[in-house]
mmCIF file of C-alpha atoms in Angstrom:
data_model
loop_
_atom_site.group_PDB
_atom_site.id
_atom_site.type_symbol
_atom_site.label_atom_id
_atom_site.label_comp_id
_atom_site.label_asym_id
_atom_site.label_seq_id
_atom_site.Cartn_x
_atom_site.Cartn_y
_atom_site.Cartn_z
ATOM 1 C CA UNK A 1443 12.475 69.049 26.165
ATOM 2 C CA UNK A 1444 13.855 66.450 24.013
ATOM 3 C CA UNK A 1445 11.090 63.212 24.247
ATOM 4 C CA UNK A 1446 14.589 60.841 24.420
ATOM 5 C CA UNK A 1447 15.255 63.252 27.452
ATOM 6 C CA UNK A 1448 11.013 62.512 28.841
ATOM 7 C CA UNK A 1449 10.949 59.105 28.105
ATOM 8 C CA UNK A 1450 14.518 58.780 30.172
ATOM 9 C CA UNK A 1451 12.915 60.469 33.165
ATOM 10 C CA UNK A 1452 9.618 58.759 32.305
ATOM 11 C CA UNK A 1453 9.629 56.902 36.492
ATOM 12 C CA UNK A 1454 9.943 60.577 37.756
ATOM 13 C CA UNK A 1455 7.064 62.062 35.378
ATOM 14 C CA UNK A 1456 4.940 59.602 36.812
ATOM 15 C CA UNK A 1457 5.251 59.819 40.216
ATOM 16 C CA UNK A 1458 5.069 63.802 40.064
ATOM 17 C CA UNK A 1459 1.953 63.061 38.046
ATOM 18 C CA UNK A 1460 0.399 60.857 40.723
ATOM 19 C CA UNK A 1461 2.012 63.572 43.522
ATOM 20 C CA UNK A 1462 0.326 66.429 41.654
ATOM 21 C CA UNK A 1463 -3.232 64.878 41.122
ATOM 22 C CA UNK A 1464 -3.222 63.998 45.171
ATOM 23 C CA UNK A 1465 -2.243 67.335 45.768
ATOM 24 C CA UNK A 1466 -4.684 69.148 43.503
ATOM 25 C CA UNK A 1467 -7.867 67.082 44.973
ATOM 26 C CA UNK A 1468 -7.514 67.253 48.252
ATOM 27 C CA UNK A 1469 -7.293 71.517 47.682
ATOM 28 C CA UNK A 1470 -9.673 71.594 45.239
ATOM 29 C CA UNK A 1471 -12.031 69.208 47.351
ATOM 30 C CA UNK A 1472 -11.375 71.866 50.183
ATOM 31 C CA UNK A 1473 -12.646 74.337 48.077
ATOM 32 C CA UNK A 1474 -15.732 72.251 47.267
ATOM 33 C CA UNK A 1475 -16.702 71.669 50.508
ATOM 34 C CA UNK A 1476 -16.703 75.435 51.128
ATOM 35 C CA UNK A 1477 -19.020 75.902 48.068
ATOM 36 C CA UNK A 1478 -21.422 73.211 49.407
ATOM 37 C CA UNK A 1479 -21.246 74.801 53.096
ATOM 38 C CA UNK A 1480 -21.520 78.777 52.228
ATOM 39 C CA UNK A 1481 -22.038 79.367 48.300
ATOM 40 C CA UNK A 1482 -18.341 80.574 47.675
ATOM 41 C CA UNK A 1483 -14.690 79.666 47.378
ATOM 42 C CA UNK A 1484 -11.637 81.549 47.834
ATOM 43 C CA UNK A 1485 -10.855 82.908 44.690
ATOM 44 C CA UNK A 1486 -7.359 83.794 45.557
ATOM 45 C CA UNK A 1487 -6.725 79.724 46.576
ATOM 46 C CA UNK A 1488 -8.166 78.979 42.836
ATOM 47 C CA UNK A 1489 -5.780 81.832 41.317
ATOM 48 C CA UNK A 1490 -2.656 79.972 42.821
ATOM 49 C CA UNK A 1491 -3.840 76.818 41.822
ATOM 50 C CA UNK A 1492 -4.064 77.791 38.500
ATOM 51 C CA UNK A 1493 -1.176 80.065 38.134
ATOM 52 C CA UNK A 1494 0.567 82.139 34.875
ATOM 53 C CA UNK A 1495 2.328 81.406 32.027
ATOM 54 C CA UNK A 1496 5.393 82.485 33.897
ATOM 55 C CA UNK A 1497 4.298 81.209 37.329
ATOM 56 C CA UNK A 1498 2.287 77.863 36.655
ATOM 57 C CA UNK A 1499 0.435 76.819 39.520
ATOM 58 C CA UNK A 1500 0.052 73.256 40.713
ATOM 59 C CA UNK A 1501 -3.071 72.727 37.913
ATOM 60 C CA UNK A 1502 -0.884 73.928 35.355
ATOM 61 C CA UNK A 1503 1.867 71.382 36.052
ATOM 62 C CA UNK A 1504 -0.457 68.602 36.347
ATOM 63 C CA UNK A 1505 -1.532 69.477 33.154
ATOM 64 C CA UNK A 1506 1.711 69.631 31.757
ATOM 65 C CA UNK A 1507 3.195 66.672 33.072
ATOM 66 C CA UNK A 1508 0.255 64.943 32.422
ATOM 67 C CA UNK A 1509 1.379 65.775 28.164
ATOM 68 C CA UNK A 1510 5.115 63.976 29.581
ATOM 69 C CA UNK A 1511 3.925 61.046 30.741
ATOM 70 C CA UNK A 1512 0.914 60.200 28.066
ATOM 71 C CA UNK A 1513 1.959 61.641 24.962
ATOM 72 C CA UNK A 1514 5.620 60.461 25.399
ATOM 73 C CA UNK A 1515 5.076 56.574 26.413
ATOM 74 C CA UNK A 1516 6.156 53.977 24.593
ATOM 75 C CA UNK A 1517 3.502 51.999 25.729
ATOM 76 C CA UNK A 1518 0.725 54.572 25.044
ATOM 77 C CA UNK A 1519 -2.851 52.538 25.718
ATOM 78 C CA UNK A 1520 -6.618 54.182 25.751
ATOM 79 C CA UNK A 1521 -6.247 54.759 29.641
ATOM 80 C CA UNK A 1522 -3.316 57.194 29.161
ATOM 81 C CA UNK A 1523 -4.797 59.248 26.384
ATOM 82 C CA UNK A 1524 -8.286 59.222 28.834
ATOM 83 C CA UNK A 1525 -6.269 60.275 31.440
ATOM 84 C CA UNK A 1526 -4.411 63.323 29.328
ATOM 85 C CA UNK A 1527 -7.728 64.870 28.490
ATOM 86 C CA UNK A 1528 -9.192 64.221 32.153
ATOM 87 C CA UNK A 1529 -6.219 66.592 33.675
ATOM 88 C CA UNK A 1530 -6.111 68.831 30.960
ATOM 89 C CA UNK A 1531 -9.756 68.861 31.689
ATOM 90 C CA UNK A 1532 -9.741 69.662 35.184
ATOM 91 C CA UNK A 1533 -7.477 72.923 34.664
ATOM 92 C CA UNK A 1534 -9.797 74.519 31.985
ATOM 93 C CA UNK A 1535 -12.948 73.759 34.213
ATOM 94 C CA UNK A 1536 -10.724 75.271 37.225
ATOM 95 C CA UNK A 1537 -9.886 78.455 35.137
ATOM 96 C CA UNK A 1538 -13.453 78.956 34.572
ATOM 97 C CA UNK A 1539 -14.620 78.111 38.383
ATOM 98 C CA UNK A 1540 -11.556 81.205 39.342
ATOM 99 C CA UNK A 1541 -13.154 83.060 36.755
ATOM 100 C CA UNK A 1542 -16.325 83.311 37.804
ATOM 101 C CA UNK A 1543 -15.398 83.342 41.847
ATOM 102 C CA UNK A 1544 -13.756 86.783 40.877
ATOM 103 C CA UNK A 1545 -17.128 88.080 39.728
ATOM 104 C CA UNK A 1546 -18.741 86.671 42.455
ATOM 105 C CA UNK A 1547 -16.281 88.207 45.162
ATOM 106 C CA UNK A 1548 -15.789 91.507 43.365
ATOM 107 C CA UNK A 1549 -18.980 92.617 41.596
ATOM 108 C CA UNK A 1550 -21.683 91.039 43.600
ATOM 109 C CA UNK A 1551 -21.002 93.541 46.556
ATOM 110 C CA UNK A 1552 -20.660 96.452 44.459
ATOM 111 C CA UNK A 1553 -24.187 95.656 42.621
ATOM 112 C CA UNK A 1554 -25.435 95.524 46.238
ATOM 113 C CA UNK A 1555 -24.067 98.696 47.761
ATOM 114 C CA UNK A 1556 -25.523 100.245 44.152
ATOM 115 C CA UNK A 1557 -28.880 98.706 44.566
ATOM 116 C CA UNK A 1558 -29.600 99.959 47.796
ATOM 117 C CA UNK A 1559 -27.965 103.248 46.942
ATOM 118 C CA UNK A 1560 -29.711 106.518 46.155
ATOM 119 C CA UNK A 1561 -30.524 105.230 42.560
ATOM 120 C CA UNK A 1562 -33.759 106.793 40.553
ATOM 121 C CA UNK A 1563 -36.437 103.897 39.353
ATOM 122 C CA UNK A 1564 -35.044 103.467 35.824
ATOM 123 C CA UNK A 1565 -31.073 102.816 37.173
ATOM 124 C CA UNK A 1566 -32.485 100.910 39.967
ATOM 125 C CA UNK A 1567 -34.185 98.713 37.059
ATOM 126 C CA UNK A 1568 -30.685 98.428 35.195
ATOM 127 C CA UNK A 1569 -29.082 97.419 38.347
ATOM 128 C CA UNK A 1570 -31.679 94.744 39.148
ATOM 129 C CA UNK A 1571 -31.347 93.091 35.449
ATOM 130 C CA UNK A 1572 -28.021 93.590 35.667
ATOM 131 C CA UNK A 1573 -27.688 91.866 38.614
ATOM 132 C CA UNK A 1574 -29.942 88.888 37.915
ATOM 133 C CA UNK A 1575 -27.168 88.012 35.296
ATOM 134 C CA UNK A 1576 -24.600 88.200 38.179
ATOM 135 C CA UNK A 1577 -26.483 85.564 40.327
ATOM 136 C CA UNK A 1578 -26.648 82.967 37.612
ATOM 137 C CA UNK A 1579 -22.670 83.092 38.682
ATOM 138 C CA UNK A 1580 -23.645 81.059 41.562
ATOM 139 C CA UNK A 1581 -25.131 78.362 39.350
ATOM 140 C CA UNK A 1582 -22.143 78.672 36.666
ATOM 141 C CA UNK A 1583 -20.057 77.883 39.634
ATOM 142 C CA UNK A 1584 -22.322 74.783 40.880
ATOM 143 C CA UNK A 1585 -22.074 73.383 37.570
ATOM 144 C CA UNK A 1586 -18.222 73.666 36.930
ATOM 145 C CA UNK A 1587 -17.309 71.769 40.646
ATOM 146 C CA UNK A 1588 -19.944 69.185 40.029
ATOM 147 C CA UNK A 1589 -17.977 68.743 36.545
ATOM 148 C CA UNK A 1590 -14.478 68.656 38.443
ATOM 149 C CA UNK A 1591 -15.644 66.437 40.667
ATOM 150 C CA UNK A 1592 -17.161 63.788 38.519
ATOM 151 C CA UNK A 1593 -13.850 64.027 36.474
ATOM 152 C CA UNK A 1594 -11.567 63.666 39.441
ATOM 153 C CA UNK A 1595 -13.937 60.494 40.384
ATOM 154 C CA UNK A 1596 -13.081 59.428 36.747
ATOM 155 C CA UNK A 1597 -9.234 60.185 37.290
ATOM 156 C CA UNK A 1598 -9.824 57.707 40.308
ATOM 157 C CA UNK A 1599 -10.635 55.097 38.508
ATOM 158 C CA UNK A 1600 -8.299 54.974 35.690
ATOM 159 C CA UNK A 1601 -4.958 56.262 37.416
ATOM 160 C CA UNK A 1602 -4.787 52.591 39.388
ATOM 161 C CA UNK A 1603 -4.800 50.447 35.841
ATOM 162 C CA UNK A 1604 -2.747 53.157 34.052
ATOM 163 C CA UNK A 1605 -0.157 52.637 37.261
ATOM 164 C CA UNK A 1606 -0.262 48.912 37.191
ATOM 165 C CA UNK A 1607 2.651 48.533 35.191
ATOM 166 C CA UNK A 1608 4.608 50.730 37.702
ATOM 167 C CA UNK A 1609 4.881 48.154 40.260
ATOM 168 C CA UNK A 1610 8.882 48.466 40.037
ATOM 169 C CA UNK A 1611 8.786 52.245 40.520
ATOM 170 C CA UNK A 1612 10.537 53.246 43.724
ATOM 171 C CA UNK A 1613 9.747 56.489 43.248
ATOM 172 C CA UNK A 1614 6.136 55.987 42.963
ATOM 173 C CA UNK A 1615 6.094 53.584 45.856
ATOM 174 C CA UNK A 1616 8.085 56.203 48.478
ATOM 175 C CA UNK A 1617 5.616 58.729 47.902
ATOM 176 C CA UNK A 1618 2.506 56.635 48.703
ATOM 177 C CA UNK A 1619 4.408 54.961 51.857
ATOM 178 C CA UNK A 1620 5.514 58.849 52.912
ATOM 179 C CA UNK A 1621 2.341 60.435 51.578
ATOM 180 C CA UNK A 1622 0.248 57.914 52.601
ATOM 181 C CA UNK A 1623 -2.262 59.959 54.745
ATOM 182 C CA UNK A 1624 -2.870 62.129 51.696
ATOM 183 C CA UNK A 1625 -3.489 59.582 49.584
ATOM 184 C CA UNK A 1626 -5.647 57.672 51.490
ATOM 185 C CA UNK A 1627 -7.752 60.822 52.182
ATOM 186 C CA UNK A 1628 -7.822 61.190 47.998
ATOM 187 C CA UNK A 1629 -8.697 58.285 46.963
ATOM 188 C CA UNK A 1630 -10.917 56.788 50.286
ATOM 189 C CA UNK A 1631 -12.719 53.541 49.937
ATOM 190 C CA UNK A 1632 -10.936 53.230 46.482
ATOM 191 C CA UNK A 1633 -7.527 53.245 48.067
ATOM 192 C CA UNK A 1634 -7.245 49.019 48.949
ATOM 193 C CA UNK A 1635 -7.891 48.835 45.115
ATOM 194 C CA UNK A 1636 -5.392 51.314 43.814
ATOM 195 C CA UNK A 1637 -2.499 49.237 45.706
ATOM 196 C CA UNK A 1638 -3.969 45.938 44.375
ATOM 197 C CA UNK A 1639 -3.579 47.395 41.130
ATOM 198 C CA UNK A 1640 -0.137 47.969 41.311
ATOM 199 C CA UNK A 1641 1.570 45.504 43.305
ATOM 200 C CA UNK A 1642 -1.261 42.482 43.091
ATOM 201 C CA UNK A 1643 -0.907 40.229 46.330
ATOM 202 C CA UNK A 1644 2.020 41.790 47.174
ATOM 203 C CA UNK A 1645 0.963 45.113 48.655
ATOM 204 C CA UNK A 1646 4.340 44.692 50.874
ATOM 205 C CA UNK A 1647 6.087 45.568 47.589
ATOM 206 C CA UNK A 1648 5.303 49.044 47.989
ATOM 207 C CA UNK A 1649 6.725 49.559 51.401
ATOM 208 C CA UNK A 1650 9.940 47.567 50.146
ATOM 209 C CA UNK A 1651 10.320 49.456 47.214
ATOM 210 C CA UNK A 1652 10.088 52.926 49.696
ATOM 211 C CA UNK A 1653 12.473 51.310 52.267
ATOM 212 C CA UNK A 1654 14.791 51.085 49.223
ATOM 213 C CA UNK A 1655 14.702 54.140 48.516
ATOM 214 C CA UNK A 1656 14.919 55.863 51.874
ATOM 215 C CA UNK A 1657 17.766 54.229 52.491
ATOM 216 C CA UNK A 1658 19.595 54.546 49.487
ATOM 217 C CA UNK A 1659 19.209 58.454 50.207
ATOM 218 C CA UNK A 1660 19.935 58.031 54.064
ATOM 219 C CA UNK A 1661 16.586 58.470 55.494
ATOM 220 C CA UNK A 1662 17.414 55.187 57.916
ATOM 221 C CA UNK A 1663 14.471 55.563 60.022
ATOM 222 C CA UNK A 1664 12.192 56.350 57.386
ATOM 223 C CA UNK A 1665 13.112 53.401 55.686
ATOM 224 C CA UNK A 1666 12.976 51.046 58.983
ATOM 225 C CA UNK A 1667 9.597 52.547 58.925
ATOM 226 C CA UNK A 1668 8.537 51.351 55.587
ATOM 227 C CA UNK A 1669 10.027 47.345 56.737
ATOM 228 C CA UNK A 1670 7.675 47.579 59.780
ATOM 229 C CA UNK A 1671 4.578 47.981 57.556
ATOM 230 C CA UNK A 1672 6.082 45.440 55.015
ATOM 231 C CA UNK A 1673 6.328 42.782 58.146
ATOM 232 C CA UNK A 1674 3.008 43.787 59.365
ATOM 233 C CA UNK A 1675 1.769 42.961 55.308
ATOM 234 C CA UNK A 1676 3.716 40.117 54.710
ATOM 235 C CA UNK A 1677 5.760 38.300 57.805
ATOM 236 C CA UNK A 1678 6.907 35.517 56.111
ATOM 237 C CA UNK A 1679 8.055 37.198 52.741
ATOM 238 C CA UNK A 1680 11.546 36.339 51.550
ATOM 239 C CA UNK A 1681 11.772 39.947 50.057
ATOM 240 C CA UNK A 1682 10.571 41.340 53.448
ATOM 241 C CA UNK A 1683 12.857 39.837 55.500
ATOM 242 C CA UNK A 1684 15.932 40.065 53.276
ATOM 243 C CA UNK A 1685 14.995 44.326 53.619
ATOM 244 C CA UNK A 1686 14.644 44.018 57.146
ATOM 245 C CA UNK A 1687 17.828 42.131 57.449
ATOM 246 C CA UNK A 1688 19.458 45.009 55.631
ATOM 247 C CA UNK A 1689 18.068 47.733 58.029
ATOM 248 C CA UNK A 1690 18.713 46.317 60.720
ATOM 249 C CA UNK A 1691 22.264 45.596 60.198
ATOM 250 C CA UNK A 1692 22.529 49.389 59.006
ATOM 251 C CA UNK A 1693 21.112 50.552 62.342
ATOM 252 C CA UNK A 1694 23.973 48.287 64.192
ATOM 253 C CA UNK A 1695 26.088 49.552 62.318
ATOM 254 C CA UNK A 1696 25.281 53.472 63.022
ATOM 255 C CA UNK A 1697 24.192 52.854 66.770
ATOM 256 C CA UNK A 1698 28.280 51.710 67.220
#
């Protein structure tokens, strides 16, 4: 990829960023909640997430656009190149976490069944070192999540000041409107700041901005959608009611 060719598509690399990060915490979070409950995670869940040089998972896209969007901008400030490492971050620490949820799923079983096998005293000695090795695994695994997660906490932070500037991007602003549920779940009691750091006191400009683009590619009641939660922000907005006007001559216009 050419970076004139990147920096052209710059509006789309961020909102898949911002798509794949909300997408990779709330499985990854699923995970962690499993570890917390039960001790273990699914290691064929991490293995997708992850992915192959030939079959990159949703990690390893993250990770990659993550490279388009900070290493390409014009603009490049410390947030970004924070950012970069943070995602980059998350994937190795993820690699290691599927890593060591194979040996737990695998090996741990198979030291059991040996253990209590018909073993003399010195293999049954072997096994039982052996084996002590295998259950610092558990605490390997503690240590890598509690490392995501304070990363991901980190990546919650910066991602609203890196985004400020992308106030204007439509893209950007129809997946939060159509993703909202997601990203409210993500980001929680940090969510009321991550739209004040992009659209200010206008938080109506994101549901414009969606409403735009909806209807520019015919979703018509997707968009009226978006205008009902711009009118609900912001009744007496000039920009709000010039997009309602718009929708709801459209919808005249298609209902005759």
């Amino acid at each position: 990829m050419s970076k004139a060719w990147i920096q052209a598509k710059h509006s789309e690399f961020v909102r898949d960023l911002f798509k794949f990060f909300c997408q990779a915490c709330d499985q990854l979070e699923m995970q962690f909640v499993r570890f917390d409950e039960d001790g273990t995670v699914e290691f064929d869940v991490l293995k997708d997430l992850v992915g192959t040089e030939m079959n990159k998972g949703l990690l390893w896209r993250m990770k990659d656009t993550a490279h388009h969007v900070f290493r390409n901008d014009p603009h490049a400030q410390l947030g970004g190149q924070f950012l970069d490492w943070a995602l980059g971050y998350i994937f190795h620490e993820t690699l290691k976490l599927k890593e060591d949820a194979y040996q737990k799923q695998n090996y741990a079983p198979w030291f059991h069944r040996l253990y209590e096998g018909d073993l003399n005293t010195s293999e049954k000695d072997v096994t039982q070192q052996l084996f002590q090795v295998l259950n610092q695994t558990e605490e390997s695994m503690r240590r890598e999540i509690d490392r995501i997660r304070f990363i991901i906490a980190k990546c919650r932070q910066l991602l609203p000041y890196y985004l400020h500037r992308y106030s204007d991007n439509v893209l950007l602003a129809r997946y939060i409107f159509s993703q909202n549920g997601l990203v409210r779940s993500v980001f929680t009691g940090e969510y009321d700041g991550l739209i004040f750091a992009i659209y200010g006191h206008e938080p109506e400009r994101m549901y414009i901005l969606a409403s735009q683009s909806l209807r520019l590619g015919g979703w018509v009641e997707e968009a009226a959608q978006a205008v009902e939660e711009a009118v609900r922000e912001n009744p007496t907005s000039k920009m709000v009611l010039q997009e309602k006007k718009i929708i709801d001559n459209w919808s005249d216009t298609t209902n005759t």
